[in-house]
Coordinates of C-alpha atoms in Angstrom, one line a residue:
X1 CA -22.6 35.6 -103.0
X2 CA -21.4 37.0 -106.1
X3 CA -18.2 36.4 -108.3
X4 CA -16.3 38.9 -110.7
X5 CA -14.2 37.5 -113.3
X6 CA -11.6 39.5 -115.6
X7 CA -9.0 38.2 -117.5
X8 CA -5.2 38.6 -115.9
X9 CA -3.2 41.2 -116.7
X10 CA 0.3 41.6 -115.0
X11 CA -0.2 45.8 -116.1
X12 CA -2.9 46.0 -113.7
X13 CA -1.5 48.0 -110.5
X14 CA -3.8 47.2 -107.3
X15 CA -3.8 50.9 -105.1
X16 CA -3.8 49.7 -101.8
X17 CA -4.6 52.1 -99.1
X18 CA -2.5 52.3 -95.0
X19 CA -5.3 50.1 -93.9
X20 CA -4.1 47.1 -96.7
X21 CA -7.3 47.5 -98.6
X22 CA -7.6 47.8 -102.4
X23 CA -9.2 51.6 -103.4
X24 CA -8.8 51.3 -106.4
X25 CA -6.8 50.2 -109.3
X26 CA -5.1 51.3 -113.1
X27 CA -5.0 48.7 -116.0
X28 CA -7.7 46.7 -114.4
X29 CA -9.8 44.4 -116.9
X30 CA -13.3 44.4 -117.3
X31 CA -15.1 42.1 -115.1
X32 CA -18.1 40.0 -115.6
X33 CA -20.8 38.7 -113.3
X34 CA -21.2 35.3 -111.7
X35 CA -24.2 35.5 -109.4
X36 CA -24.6 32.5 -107.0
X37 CA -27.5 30.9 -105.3
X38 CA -27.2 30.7 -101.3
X39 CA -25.8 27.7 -101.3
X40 CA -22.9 28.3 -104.5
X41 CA -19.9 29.2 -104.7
X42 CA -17.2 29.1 -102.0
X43 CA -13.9 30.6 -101.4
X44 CA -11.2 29.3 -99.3
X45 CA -7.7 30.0 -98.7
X46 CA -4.4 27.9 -97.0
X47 CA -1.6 29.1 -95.4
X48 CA 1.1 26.7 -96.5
X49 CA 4.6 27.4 -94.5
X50 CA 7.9 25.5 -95.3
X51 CA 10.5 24.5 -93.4
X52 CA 12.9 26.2 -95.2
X53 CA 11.2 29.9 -94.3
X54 CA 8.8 29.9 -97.5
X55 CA 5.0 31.3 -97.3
X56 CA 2.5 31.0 -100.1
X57 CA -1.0 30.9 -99.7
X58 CA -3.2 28.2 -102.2
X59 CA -6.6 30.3 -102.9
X60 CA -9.3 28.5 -103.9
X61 CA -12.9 30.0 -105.8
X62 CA -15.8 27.4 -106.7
X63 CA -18.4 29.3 -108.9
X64 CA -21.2 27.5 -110.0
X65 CA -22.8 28.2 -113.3
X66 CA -26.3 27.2 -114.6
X67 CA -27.5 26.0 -117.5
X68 CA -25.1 23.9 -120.2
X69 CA -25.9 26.3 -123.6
X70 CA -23.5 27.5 -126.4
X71 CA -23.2 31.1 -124.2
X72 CA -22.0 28.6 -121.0
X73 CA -20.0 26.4 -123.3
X74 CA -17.6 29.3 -124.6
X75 CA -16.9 30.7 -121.7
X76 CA -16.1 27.9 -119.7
X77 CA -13.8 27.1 -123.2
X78 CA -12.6 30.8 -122.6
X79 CA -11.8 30.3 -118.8
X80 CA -9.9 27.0 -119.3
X81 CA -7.9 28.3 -121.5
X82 CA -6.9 32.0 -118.9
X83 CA -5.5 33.3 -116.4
X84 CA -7.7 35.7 -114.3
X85 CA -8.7 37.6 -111.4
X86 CA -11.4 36.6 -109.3
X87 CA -13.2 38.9 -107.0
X88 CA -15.8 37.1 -104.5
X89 CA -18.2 38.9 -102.5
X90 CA -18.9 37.4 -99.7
X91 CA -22.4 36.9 -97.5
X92 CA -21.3 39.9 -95.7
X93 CA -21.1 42.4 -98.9
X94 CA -17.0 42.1 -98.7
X95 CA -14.9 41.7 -102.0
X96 CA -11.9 39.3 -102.0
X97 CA -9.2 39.6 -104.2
X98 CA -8.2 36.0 -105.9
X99 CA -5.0 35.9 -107.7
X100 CA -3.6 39.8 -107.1
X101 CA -0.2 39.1 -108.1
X102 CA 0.3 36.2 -110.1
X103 CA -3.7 35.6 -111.3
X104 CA -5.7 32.5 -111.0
X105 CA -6.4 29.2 -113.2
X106 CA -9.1 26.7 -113.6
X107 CA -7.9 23.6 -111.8
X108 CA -10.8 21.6 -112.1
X109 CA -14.3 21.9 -114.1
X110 CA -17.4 19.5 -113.4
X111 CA -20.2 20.3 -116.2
X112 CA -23.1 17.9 -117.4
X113 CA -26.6 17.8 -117.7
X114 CA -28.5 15.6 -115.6
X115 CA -31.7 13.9 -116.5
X116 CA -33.8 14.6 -113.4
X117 CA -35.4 18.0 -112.5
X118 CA -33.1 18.4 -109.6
X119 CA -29.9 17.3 -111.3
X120 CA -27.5 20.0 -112.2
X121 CA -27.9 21.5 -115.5
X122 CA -24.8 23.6 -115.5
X123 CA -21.1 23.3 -114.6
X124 CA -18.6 23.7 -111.0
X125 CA -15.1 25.6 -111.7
X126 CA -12.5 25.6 -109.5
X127 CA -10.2 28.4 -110.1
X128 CA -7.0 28.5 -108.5
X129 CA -4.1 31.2 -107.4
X130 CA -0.9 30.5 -105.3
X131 CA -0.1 34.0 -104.1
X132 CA 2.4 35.5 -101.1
X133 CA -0.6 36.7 -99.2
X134 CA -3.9 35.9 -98.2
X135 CA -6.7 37.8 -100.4
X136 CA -7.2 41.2 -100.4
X137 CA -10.1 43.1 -99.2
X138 CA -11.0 45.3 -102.2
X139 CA -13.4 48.3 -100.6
X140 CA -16.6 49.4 -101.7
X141 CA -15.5 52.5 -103.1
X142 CA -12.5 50.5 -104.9
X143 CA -14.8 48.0 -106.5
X144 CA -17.0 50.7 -107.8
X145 CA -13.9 52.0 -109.4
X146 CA -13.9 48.8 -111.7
X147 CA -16.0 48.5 -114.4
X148 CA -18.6 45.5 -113.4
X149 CA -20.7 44.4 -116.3

């Protein structure tokens, strides 16, 4: 799996198609690369329904990111301190949406550098959106619309 990460904009306009799909988008960030071992990253979502008639849905990315240097450093400084979009692909080559409407926030970051050779060298981030819906499906044609470094 894969992650996409851009910084939040509330500009950005989502086109979404009859289907409920993203195709495309205007205002949309730039967003950068996360690739994941098998085993990384997950993403999960929660429908949470009130008694009172209230739906929100908690939306939930882990990325994992190897190797603790001054690059990883900065932007895990840089991603503390945002709010963002997050764009997962899953196993099956599908893009999720994280955060479409109101963006996503680091909740929780594990980092260190263990002394073993199997020990993580490298950090866990949580990032974290409370939206109205579950996450979009962005399609292939709308996620080649975004510009993916």
């Amino acid at each position: 799996s894969e992650f996409y990460i851009g910084t939040y904009t509330g500009s950005t306009v989502w086109n979404v198609d009859g289907t409920g799909e993203i195709t495309g988008s205007t205002a949309s960030p730039t967003f950068y690369t996360y690739q994941q071992r098998t085993t990384q990253g997950s993403l999960d979502s929660t429908g949470n329904f009130g008694e009172n008639g209230t739906v929100y849905y908690s939306q939930s990315a882990i990325v994992e990111l190897e190797k603790m240097e001054s690059e990883l450093r900065n932007t895990l400084l840089l991603l503390g301190a945002s709010r963002m979009f997050v764009i997962a692909k899953d196993n099956m080559g599908i893009y999720h949406l994280v955060g479409e409407e109101f963006g996503a926030e680091v909740s929780a970051m594990t980092a260190g550098v263990g002394k073993a050779k199997a020990d993580t060298n490298g950090a866990q981030v949580t990032i974290f959106a409370e939206e109205r819906e579950l996450p979009t499906i962005i399609s292939a044609a709308g996620f080649a619309s975004l510009t993916v470094l």
